[in-house]
mmCIF file of C-alpha atoms in Angstrom:
data_model
loop_
_atom_site.group_PDB
_atom_site.id
_atom_site.type_symbol
_atom_site.label_atom_id
_atom_site.label_comp_id
_atom_site.label_asym_id
_atom_site.label_seq_id
_atom_site.Cartn_x
_atom_site.Cartn_y
_atom_site.Cartn_z
ATOM 1 C CA MET A 1 10.762 37.713 7.050
ATOM 2 C CA SER A 2 10.656 34.183 7.459
ATOM 3 C CA ALA A 3 9.153 32.658 10.629
ATOM 4 C CA ILE A 4 11.467 29.876 10.866
ATOM 5 C CA THR A 5 14.578 28.911 9.069
ATOM 6 C CA ILE A 6 16.125 25.711 9.593
ATOM 7 C CA GLU A 7 19.855 25.067 7.942
ATOM 8 C CA ARG A 8 21.348 21.806 7.614
ATOM 9 C CA VAL A 9 20.079 20.579 11.435
ATOM 10 C CA ALA A 10 20.804 16.943 12.249
ATOM 11 C CA LYS A 11 19.838 15.139 15.479
ATOM 12 C CA THR A 12 21.735 11.856 16.469
ATOM 13 C CA TYR A 13 20.664 10.526 20.004
ATOM 14 C CA ALA A 14 23.291 9.089 22.424
ATOM 15 C CA GLY A 15 23.793 5.454 21.422
ATOM 16 C CA SER A 16 22.146 5.440 17.957
ATOM 17 C CA ALA A 17 24.204 4.840 15.120
ATOM 18 C CA ALA A 18 21.756 6.609 12.704
ATOM 19 C CA PRO A 19 20.513 10.040 12.912
ATOM 20 C CA SER A 20 17.017 10.843 13.849
ATOM 21 C CA VAL A 21 17.060 13.733 11.743
ATOM 22 C CA ASP A 22 19.566 14.152 8.761
ATOM 23 C CA ASP A 23 20.758 17.082 6.833
ATOM 24 C CA LEU A 24 17.598 19.199 7.155
ATOM 25 C CA SER A 25 16.920 22.502 5.755
ATOM 26 C CA LEU A 26 13.374 23.963 5.780
ATOM 27 C CA THR A 27 11.958 27.437 5.737
ATOM 28 C CA VAL A 28 8.640 28.374 7.344
ATOM 29 C CA GLU A 29 7.076 31.504 6.314
ATOM 30 C CA GLN A 30 4.987 34.191 8.255
ATOM 31 C CA GLY A 31 1.409 32.927 7.944
ATOM 32 C CA ASP A 32 2.092 29.121 6.882
ATOM 33 C CA PHE A 33 0.147 26.262 7.895
ATOM 34 C CA LEU A 34 2.952 23.555 7.527
ATOM 35 C CA CYS A 35 2.459 20.095 8.116
ATOM 36 C CA LEU A 36 5.416 17.664 8.863
ATOM 37 C CA LEU A 37 3.977 14.517 7.633
ATOM 38 C CA GLY A 38 5.482 11.061 7.768
ATOM 39 C CA PRO A 39 5.442 7.384 9.088
ATOM 40 C CA SER A 40 6.442 6.847 12.761
ATOM 41 C CA GLY A 41 10.104 7.398 13.500
ATOM 42 C CA CYS A 42 10.652 9.366 10.561
ATOM 43 C CA GLY A 43 11.828 12.503 12.572
ATOM 44 C CA LYS A 44 9.146 14.799 12.529
ATOM 45 C CA SER A 45 8.369 15.099 16.019
ATOM 46 C CA THR A 46 12.193 15.618 16.950
ATOM 47 C CA THR A 47 12.116 18.199 14.061
ATOM 48 C CA LEU A 48 9.258 19.932 15.902
ATOM 49 C CA ARG A 49 10.873 19.461 19.324
ATOM 50 C CA MET A 50 13.926 21.242 18.192
ATOM 51 C CA ILE A 51 12.295 24.223 16.795
ATOM 52 C CA ALA A 52 10.544 24.372 20.032
ATOM 53 C CA GLY A 53 14.019 24.098 22.188
ATOM 54 C CA LEU A 54 13.035 21.036 23.842
ATOM 55 C CA GLU A 55 15.862 19.237 21.961
ATOM 56 C CA MET A 56 19.498 20.519 20.803
ATOM 57 C CA PRO A 57 20.438 20.020 17.224
ATOM 58 C CA THR A 58 23.752 17.769 17.135
ATOM 59 C CA GLU A 59 24.399 20.005 13.976
ATOM 60 C CA GLY A 60 23.272 23.029 11.911
ATOM 61 C CA ARG A 61 21.278 26.363 12.744
ATOM 62 C CA ILE A 62 17.689 27.240 13.589
ATOM 63 C CA THR A 63 16.390 30.862 13.295
ATOM 64 C CA ILE A 64 13.144 32.140 14.472
ATOM 65 C CA GLY A 65 12.261 35.565 12.961
ATOM 66 C CA ASP A 66 15.676 37.390 12.965
ATOM 67 C CA ALA A 67 16.806 35.431 16.132
ATOM 68 C CA VAL A 68 19.548 32.506 16.020
ATOM 69 C CA VAL A 69 18.158 30.297 18.550
ATOM 70 C CA ASP A 70 20.335 27.043 17.771
ATOM 71 C CA ASP A 71 23.730 26.878 16.258
ATOM 72 C CA ALA A 72 25.609 23.719 17.087
ATOM 73 C CA ALA A 73 28.849 24.963 15.724
ATOM 74 C CA ARG A 74 28.740 27.989 18.031
ATOM 75 C CA GLY A 75 27.322 26.334 21.334
ATOM 76 C CA ILE A 76 24.130 28.535 21.021
ATOM 77 C CA HIS A 77 20.669 27.097 22.482
ATOM 78 C CA THR A 78 17.676 29.415 23.636
ATOM 79 C CA ALA A 79 15.645 27.896 26.240
ATOM 80 C CA ALA A 80 12.490 27.037 25.219
ATOM 81 C CA GLU A 81 10.571 29.689 27.329
ATOM 82 C CA ARG A 82 12.750 32.337 25.767
ATOM 83 C CA ARG A 83 11.624 31.320 22.025
ATOM 84 C CA GLY A 84 7.972 32.860 21.966
ATOM 85 C CA LEU A 85 6.371 29.958 20.640
ATOM 86 C CA GLY A 86 3.120 27.889 21.625
ATOM 87 C CA PHE A 87 3.126 24.237 21.874
ATOM 88 C CA VAL A 88 0.160 22.052 21.821
ATOM 89 C CA PHE A 89 0.587 18.356 22.663
ATOM 90 C CA GLN A 90 -0.441 15.160 21.881
ATOM 91 C CA SER A 91 -1.913 14.795 25.615
ATOM 92 C CA TYR A 92 -3.874 17.853 26.529
ATOM 93 C CA ALA A 93 -1.508 18.711 29.702
ATOM 94 C CA LEU A 94 -4.437 20.441 31.702
ATOM 95 C CA TRP A 95 -4.178 20.826 35.357
ATOM 96 C CA PRO A 96 -7.156 18.659 36.671
ATOM 97 C CA HIS A 97 -7.408 20.863 39.676
ATOM 98 C CA LEU A 98 -7.852 24.185 38.035
ATOM 99 C CA THR A 99 -11.054 25.464 36.179
ATOM 100 C CA VAL A 100 -10.986 26.124 31.976
ATOM 101 C CA ARG A 101 -10.442 29.778 32.804
ATOM 102 C CA GLN A 102 -7.594 29.022 35.136
ATOM 103 C CA ASN A 103 -5.899 26.700 32.956
ATOM 104 C CA VAL A 104 -5.931 29.268 30.026
ATOM 105 C CA GLU A 105 -4.823 31.800 32.326
ATOM 106 C CA PHE A 106 -1.945 29.928 33.828
ATOM 107 C CA GLY A 107 1.089 30.707 31.567
ATOM 108 C CA LEU A 108 -0.217 34.495 31.425
ATOM 109 C CA THR A 109 0.422 34.577 35.321
ATOM 110 C CA ILE A 110 3.767 32.830 35.281
ATOM 111 C CA GLN A 111 4.543 35.698 32.543
ATOM 112 C CA LYS A 112 3.229 38.332 35.021
ATOM 113 C CA VAL A 113 0.757 39.447 32.726
ATOM 114 C CA SER A 114 -1.665 42.360 34.341
ATOM 115 C CA ALA A 115 -4.732 41.320 35.635
ATOM 116 C CA ARG A 116 -6.679 43.317 33.340
ATOM 117 C CA GLU A 117 -4.737 42.137 30.282
ATOM 118 C CA ARG A 118 -4.951 38.455 31.480
ATOM 119 C CA ARG A 119 -8.824 38.719 31.772
ATOM 120 C CA GLU A 120 -9.196 40.320 28.340
ATOM 121 C CA ARG A 121 -6.725 37.769 26.556
ATOM 122 C CA VAL A 122 -8.864 34.505 28.355
ATOM 123 C CA ASP A 123 -11.944 35.728 27.506
ATOM 124 C CA HIS A 124 -10.715 36.157 23.771
ATOM 125 C CA ALA A 125 -9.399 32.867 23.803
ATOM 126 C CA LEU A 126 -12.429 31.267 25.277
ATOM 127 C CA GLU A 127 -14.618 33.088 22.811
ATOM 128 C CA THR A 128 -12.538 32.165 20.002
ATOM 129 C CA LEU A 129 -12.569 28.427 20.884
ATOM 130 C CA ALA A 130 -16.365 28.750 21.654
ATOM 131 C CA ILE A 131 -15.669 27.164 25.387
ATOM 132 C CA ALA A 132 -16.853 30.279 27.249
ATOM 133 C CA PRO A 133 -19.694 28.611 28.765
ATOM 134 C CA TYR A 134 -17.257 26.174 30.379
ATOM 135 C CA ALA A 135 -15.151 28.661 31.777
ATOM 136 C CA ASP A 136 -15.705 27.500 35.462
ATOM 137 C CA ARG A 137 -15.672 23.864 34.914
ATOM 138 C CA PHE A 138 -12.947 21.396 35.713
ATOM 139 C CA PRO A 139 -11.233 19.520 32.866
ATOM 140 C CA ALA A 140 -12.556 16.004 34.320
ATOM 141 C CA ALA A 141 -16.239 17.572 33.465
ATOM 142 C CA LEU A 142 -15.159 18.025 29.576
ATOM 143 C CA SER A 143 -15.313 16.074 26.519
ATOM 144 C CA GLY A 144 -12.032 15.175 24.637
ATOM 145 C CA GLY A 145 -12.831 17.760 21.892
ATOM 146 C CA GLN A 146 -13.445 20.315 24.680
ATOM 147 C CA GLN A 147 -10.356 19.561 26.779
ATOM 148 C CA GLN A 148 -8.356 19.968 23.305
ATOM 149 C CA ARG A 149 -10.126 23.327 22.726
ATOM 150 C CA VAL A 150 -8.814 24.324 26.219
ATOM 151 C CA ALA A 151 -5.479 23.431 25.718
ATOM 152 C CA ILE A 152 -5.302 25.200 22.254
ATOM 153 C CA ALA A 153 -7.001 28.429 24.029
ATOM 154 C CA ARG A 154 -4.304 28.247 26.629
ATOM 155 C CA THR A 155 -1.540 28.404 23.731
ATOM 156 C CA LEU A 156 -3.610 31.333 21.853
ATOM 157 C CA ALA A 157 -3.839 33.367 24.858
ATOM 158 C CA ALA A 158 0.016 33.633 25.297
ATOM 159 C CA ARG A 159 -0.258 35.114 21.698
ATOM 160 C CA PRO A 160 2.765 33.179 20.307
ATOM 161 C CA SER A 161 4.454 33.997 17.160
ATOM 162 C CA VAL A 162 4.285 30.760 16.145
ATOM 163 C CA MET A 163 2.075 27.685 16.983
ATOM 164 C CA LEU A 164 3.400 24.193 17.375
ATOM 165 C CA LEU A 165 1.251 21.342 17.178
ATOM 166 C CA ASP A 166 2.408 17.720 17.788
ATOM 167 C CA GLU A 167 -0.234 15.223 16.778
ATOM 168 C CA PRO A 168 -2.833 17.040 18.899
ATOM 169 C CA LEU A 169 -5.881 15.339 17.103
ATOM 170 C CA SER A 170 -4.543 11.637 17.675
ATOM 171 C CA ASN A 171 -6.475 10.975 20.800
ATOM 172 C CA LEU A 172 -10.132 11.974 19.462
ATOM 173 C CA ASP A 173 -12.254 9.970 17.819
ATOM 174 C CA ALA A 174 -13.253 10.246 13.880
ATOM 175 C CA ARG A 175 -15.954 12.799 14.218
ATOM 176 C CA LEU A 176 -14.186 15.016 16.710
ATOM 177 C CA ARG A 177 -11.274 14.864 14.556
ATOM 178 C CA LEU A 178 -13.267 16.435 11.640
ATOM 179 C CA GLU A 179 -14.494 18.996 13.993
ATOM 180 C CA MET A 180 -11.187 20.014 15.248
ATOM 181 C CA ARG A 181 -9.705 20.144 11.752
ATOM 182 C CA ALA A 182 -12.103 22.441 11.045
ATOM 183 C CA GLU A 183 -11.561 24.282 14.015
ATOM 184 C CA PHE A 184 -7.531 24.515 13.144
ATOM 185 C CA GLN A 185 -8.445 26.002 9.716
ATOM 186 C CA ARG A 186 -10.813 28.685 11.240
ATOM 187 C CA ILE A 187 -8.320 29.558 13.684
ATOM 188 C CA HIS A 188 -5.373 30.086 11.234
ATOM 189 C CA ARG A 189 -7.783 31.927 8.894
ATOM 190 C CA GLU A 190 -8.857 34.579 11.528
ATOM 191 C CA THR A 191 -5.559 35.003 13.565
ATOM 192 C CA GLY A 192 -2.973 34.438 10.857
ATOM 193 C CA THR A 193 -0.635 32.487 13.305
ATOM 194 C CA THR A 194 1.995 30.504 12.002
ATOM 195 C CA MET A 195 1.743 26.825 12.636
ATOM 196 C CA VAL A 196 3.814 24.047 12.324
ATOM 197 C CA PHE A 197 1.657 20.466 12.716
ATOM 198 C CA VAL A 198 3.053 17.262 13.208
ATOM 199 C CA THR A 199 1.134 14.226 11.564
ATOM 200 C CA HIS A 200 1.136 10.632 10.324
ATOM 201 C CA ASP A 201 -2.313 11.031 8.863
ATOM 202 C CA GLN A 202 -2.188 12.155 5.367
ATOM 203 C CA TRP A 203 -5.711 13.479 4.963
ATOM 204 C CA GLU A 204 -5.405 15.417 8.134
ATOM 205 C CA ALA A 205 -2.166 17.143 6.415
ATOM 206 C CA MET A 206 -4.079 17.304 3.056
ATOM 207 C CA THR A 207 -7.087 19.052 4.477
ATOM 208 C CA LEU A 208 -5.112 21.376 6.787
ATOM 209 C CA ALA A 209 -1.829 22.532 5.222
ATOM 210 C CA THR A 210 -0.705 25.441 3.202
ATOM 211 C CA ARG A 211 2.400 23.411 2.498
ATOM 212 C CA ILE A 212 3.302 19.674 3.486
ATOM 213 C CA VAL A 213 6.700 18.378 4.280
ATOM 214 C CA VAL A 214 6.877 14.608 3.782
ATOM 215 C CA MET A 215 9.552 12.978 5.789
ATOM 216 C CA ASN A 216 10.940 9.470 5.858
ATOM 217 C CA GLU A 217 14.004 7.996 7.720
ATOM 218 C CA GLY A 218 14.968 11.858 9.114
ATOM 219 C CA ARG A 219 15.189 13.537 5.629
ATOM 220 C CA VAL A 220 13.115 15.625 3.829
ATOM 221 C CA GLN A 221 11.301 13.684 0.698
ATOM 222 C CA GLN A 222 9.021 16.832 -0.936
ATOM 223 C CA VAL A 223 8.084 19.861 0.393
ATOM 224 C CA GLY A 224 4.882 21.230 -1.609
ATOM 225 C CA SER A 225 1.411 22.193 -1.574
ATOM 226 C CA PRO A 226 -1.414 19.370 -0.556
ATOM 227 C CA LEU A 227 -2.354 19.004 -4.599
ATOM 228 C CA ASP A 228 1.301 19.178 -5.413
ATOM 229 C CA VAL A 229 2.410 16.318 -3.170
ATOM 230 C CA TYR A 230 -0.349 14.147 -4.086
ATOM 231 C CA GLN A 231 -0.624 14.735 -7.750
ATOM 232 C CA ASP A 232 3.159 15.327 -8.641
ATOM 233 C CA PRO A 233 5.288 13.143 -6.153
ATOM 234 C CA ALA A 234 8.847 13.435 -6.049
ATOM 235 C CA ASN A 235 9.468 9.856 -5.648
ATOM 236 C CA ARG A 236 7.881 6.574 -5.154
ATOM 237 C CA PHE A 237 8.026 6.904 -1.178
ATOM 238 C CA VAL A 238 5.945 10.046 -1.419
ATOM 239 C CA ALA A 239 3.489 8.480 -4.286
ATOM 240 C CA GLU A 240 2.912 5.321 -1.999
ATOM 241 C CA PHE A 241 2.504 7.376 1.114
ATOM 242 C CA MET A 242 -0.132 9.651 -0.167
ATOM 243 C CA GLY A 243 -3.377 8.008 -1.034
ATOM 244 C CA SER A 244 -6.048 5.637 0.382
ATOM 245 C CA PRO A 245 -6.530 3.109 -1.013
ATOM 246 C CA PRO A 246 -2.703 3.257 -1.477
ATOM 247 C CA LEU A 247 -1.006 3.623 -5.089
ATOM 248 C CA ASN A 248 -1.219 0.566 -7.184
ATOM 249 C CA VAL A 249 2.488 -0.345 -7.980
ATOM 250 C CA ILE A 250 3.280 -2.681 -10.668
ATOM 251 C CA GLU A 251 7.056 -3.832 -11.051
ATOM 252 C CA ARG A 252 9.143 -4.499 -13.720
ATOM 253 C CA GLY A 253 9.259 -8.339 -14.748
ATOM 254 C CA GLU A 254 6.126 -9.368 -12.803
ATOM 255 C CA THR A 255 3.441 -11.464 -14.678
ATOM 256 C CA GLY A 256 -0.216 -10.226 -15.062
ATOM 257 C CA SER A 257 -1.884 -8.309 -17.843
ATOM 258 C CA SER A 258 -1.405 -4.904 -15.822
ATOM 259 C CA ALA A 259 2.251 -5.280 -16.744
ATOM 260 C CA ARG A 260 1.731 -3.904 -20.116
ATOM 261 C CA VAL A 261 1.297 -0.585 -18.182
ATOM 262 C CA LEU A 262 5.153 -0.527 -18.163
ATOM 263 C CA ASP A 263 5.504 -0.603 -21.854
ATOM 264 C CA ALA A 264 4.497 3.272 -21.756
ATOM 265 C CA ASN A 265 7.947 3.636 -20.634
ATOM 266 C CA PRO A 266 10.424 1.022 -21.152
ATOM 267 C CA ALA A 267 13.208 2.985 -18.980
ATOM 268 C CA ALA A 268 10.960 2.556 -15.784
ATOM 269 C CA ALA A 269 11.147 0.061 -13.075
ATOM 270 C CA SER A 270 8.100 0.318 -11.658
ATOM 271 C CA ALA A 271 4.898 2.344 -12.217
ATOM 272 C CA GLY A 272 1.979 3.542 -10.008
ATOM 273 C CA LEU A 273 -1.353 3.962 -10.694
ATOM 274 C CA ARG A 274 -3.588 6.249 -8.467
ATOM 275 C CA PRO A 275 -7.031 4.131 -7.808
ATOM 276 C CA GLU A 276 -9.114 7.100 -8.915
ATOM 277 C CA ALA A 277 -7.152 6.790 -12.391
ATOM 278 C CA LEU A 278 -8.607 3.351 -13.006
ATOM 279 C CA ARG A 279 -11.616 2.841 -15.294
ATOM 280 C CA PHE A 280 -13.519 -0.432 -15.394
ATOM 281 C CA GLY A 281 -16.117 -1.750 -17.685
ATOM 282 C CA ALA A 282 -16.550 -2.419 -21.496
ATOM 283 C CA GLY A 283 -17.184 1.611 -21.885
ATOM 284 C CA ALA A 284 -13.873 2.359 -20.441
ATOM 285 C CA ALA A 285 -11.332 2.174 -23.131
ATOM 286 C CA GLY A 286 -8.374 3.929 -23.197
ATOM 287 C CA PRO A 287 -4.841 3.899 -24.321
ATOM 288 C CA LEU A 288 -3.598 1.579 -21.657
ATOM 289 C CA GLU A 289 -6.216 -1.201 -21.179
ATOM 290 C CA PHE A 290 -5.628 -4.543 -19.939
ATOM 291 C CA PRO A 291 -8.244 -7.718 -19.024
ATOM 292 C CA VAL A 292 -9.144 -8.085 -15.160
ATOM 293 C CA THR A 293 -11.486 -9.806 -12.825
ATOM 294 C CA ILE A 294 -13.806 -8.106 -10.398
ATOM 295 C CA GLU A 295 -13.180 -9.507 -7.297
ATOM 296 C CA ALA A 296 -15.038 -7.103 -4.895
ATOM 297 C CA LEU A 297 -17.359 -3.851 -4.681
ATOM 298 C CA LEU A 298 -16.877 -2.250 -1.425
ATOM 299 C CA PRO A 299 -19.482 0.632 -1.024
ATOM 300 C CA THR A 300 -17.913 3.493 1.573
ATOM 301 C CA GLY A 301 -20.496 5.587 1.993
ATOM 302 C CA GLY A 302 -20.451 8.155 -0.939
ATOM 303 C CA SER A 303 -18.183 6.228 -3.048
ATOM 304 C CA TRP A 304 -16.951 2.528 -3.882
ATOM 305 C CA ILE A 305 -13.780 1.087 -3.639
ATOM 306 C CA VAL A 306 -13.459 -1.645 -6.845
ATOM 307 C CA GLU A 307 -11.188 -4.516 -6.209
ATOM 308 C CA ALA A 308 -9.727 -6.473 -9.219
ATOM 309 C CA SER A 309 -7.363 -9.055 -10.104
ATOM 310 C CA ASP A 310 -5.193 -9.058 -13.162
ATOM 311 C CA GLY A 311 -4.051 -12.370 -12.849
ATOM 312 C CA ALA A 312 -0.632 -11.774 -10.610
ATOM 313 C CA ARG A 313 -1.605 -8.944 -8.380
ATOM 314 C CA ARG A 314 -4.774 -7.310 -6.809
ATOM 315 C CA LEU A 315 -5.669 -3.564 -8.015
ATOM 316 C CA PHE A 316 -7.783 -1.194 -6.323
ATOM 317 C CA GLY A 317 -9.798 1.611 -7.943
ATOM 318 C CA THR A 318 -12.337 4.026 -6.671
ATOM 319 C CA THR A 319 -15.442 5.720 -8.118
ATOM 320 C CA THR A 320 -18.021 8.099 -6.961
ATOM 321 C CA SER A 321 -20.640 6.541 -9.337
ATOM 322 C CA LEU A 322 -22.296 3.201 -8.913
ATOM 323 C CA PRO A 323 -19.831 0.975 -10.600
ATOM 324 C CA ALA A 324 -21.080 -0.673 -13.849
ATOM 325 C CA VAL A 325 -19.461 -4.037 -13.280
ATOM 326 C CA ARG A 326 -20.534 -6.818 -10.926
ATOM 327 C CA GLU A 327 -18.424 -9.146 -8.804
ATOM 328 C CA GLY A 328 -16.945 -11.943 -10.631
ATOM 329 C CA GLU A 329 -17.081 -10.168 -14.124
ATOM 330 C CA ARG A 330 -14.323 -10.388 -16.702
ATOM 331 C CA THR A 331 -13.913 -7.045 -17.765
ATOM 332 C CA THR A 332 -11.610 -4.074 -18.807
ATOM 333 C CA CYS A 333 -9.408 -1.936 -16.785
ATOM 334 C CA SER A 334 -7.969 1.264 -18.357
ATOM 335 C CA VAL A 335 -5.937 4.169 -17.649
ATOM 336 C CA SER A 336 -4.355 7.409 -19.055
ATOM 337 C CA PRO A 337 -0.877 7.413 -19.967
ATOM 338 C CA SER A 338 -0.770 10.853 -18.092
ATOM 339 C CA ASP A 339 -1.992 9.253 -14.991
ATOM 340 C CA ALA A 340 0.746 6.616 -14.517
ATOM 341 C CA LEU A 341 3.774 7.529 -12.807
ATOM 342 C CA PHE A 342 7.035 5.953 -13.214
ATOM 343 C CA PHE A 343 10.033 5.563 -11.266
ATOM 344 C CA SER A 344 13.619 4.221 -11.370
ATOM 345 C CA ASP A 345 15.382 1.528 -9.303
ATOM 346 C CA ASP A 346 16.071 3.663 -6.862
ATOM 347 C CA GLY A 347 12.459 5.046 -6.408
ATOM 348 C CA SER A 348 13.199 8.489 -8.201
ATOM 349 C CA ARG A 349 10.770 9.694 -10.315
ATOM 350 C CA ILE A 350 11.629 9.464 -14.214
ATOM 351 C CA ALA A 351 10.253 10.904 -17.610
ATOM 352 C CA GLU A 352 6.538 10.506 -18.145
ATOM 353 C CA SER A 353 4.784 8.016 -20.515
ATOM 354 C CA LEU A 354 6.213 7.657 -23.968
ATOM 355 C CA ILE A 355 2.770 6.872 -25.117
ATOM 356 C CA THR A 356 0.317 9.858 -25.623
ATOM 357 C CA ALA A 357 -3.272 9.662 -24.859
#
């Protein structure tokens, strides 16, 4: 049985001409770690809030387990507190006058769970999130990462069928975000809880999700595993959104030596080259090659970004080995035809290269 089924759901706010979410259909399977990914304003948080019951769909139906919780046509809307879901917000929303234990216990008290079971659930949640030593502290005495763990422990203690997380890591610094990503992976692996996670951070989605839903302007662009979405994007939007440095895009009719990449597929309006697919230097010969000038070599720690110019545009490549080129050097850039992505005028993917490697 699916954990959540969304059927032809739309949400249009009063006074808005365009829907925030438009004709969205999606299935979340039991045990999924599903990430809703996209730029600000794409409808991902609105989708999560509709699943949670904090927003009512204008159209369509939402089913959780075997219960219809929203059906716009029939006027059905189940209140958020009756959906059996856990929600972790971007803000931690902790009670400042309650201790860690009291914060985690709060929802169970409202639900009138017995004192013995409350204690057992809270102890287990505190141990799972490694915050048991802080049980008697107040939130102000905790770091940001510790406060986030308290918010997650509070949700886990309620034993929800599904956990909904709305950009819960965006307020943390880079190191804490990395630590909490590993924490979420561990929690998901150990508890098997179905999770729906909203983020605009592609690497967050790539490292956490079992499946990614890429959204733009209220519509789903692609659903797939992290590798599928990155390696086999459904359209130009997905291809450009995923990746850092971003996709190198070459437009039909542009000048510059890299324009010859489009000769590999005369039907294409544009071509995209991932930075890691570009190879620079005299020993990097390939079926598709063109002259470039190396503009900059940018070390990032364990890798390098190579910035090059083909006479009309800047191209960015990445490598995990020390580049065999120098700044200002005139050299060759090559790419395998199988690594090029081709798009039509409307941005949809079209047939692959007509040149074989």
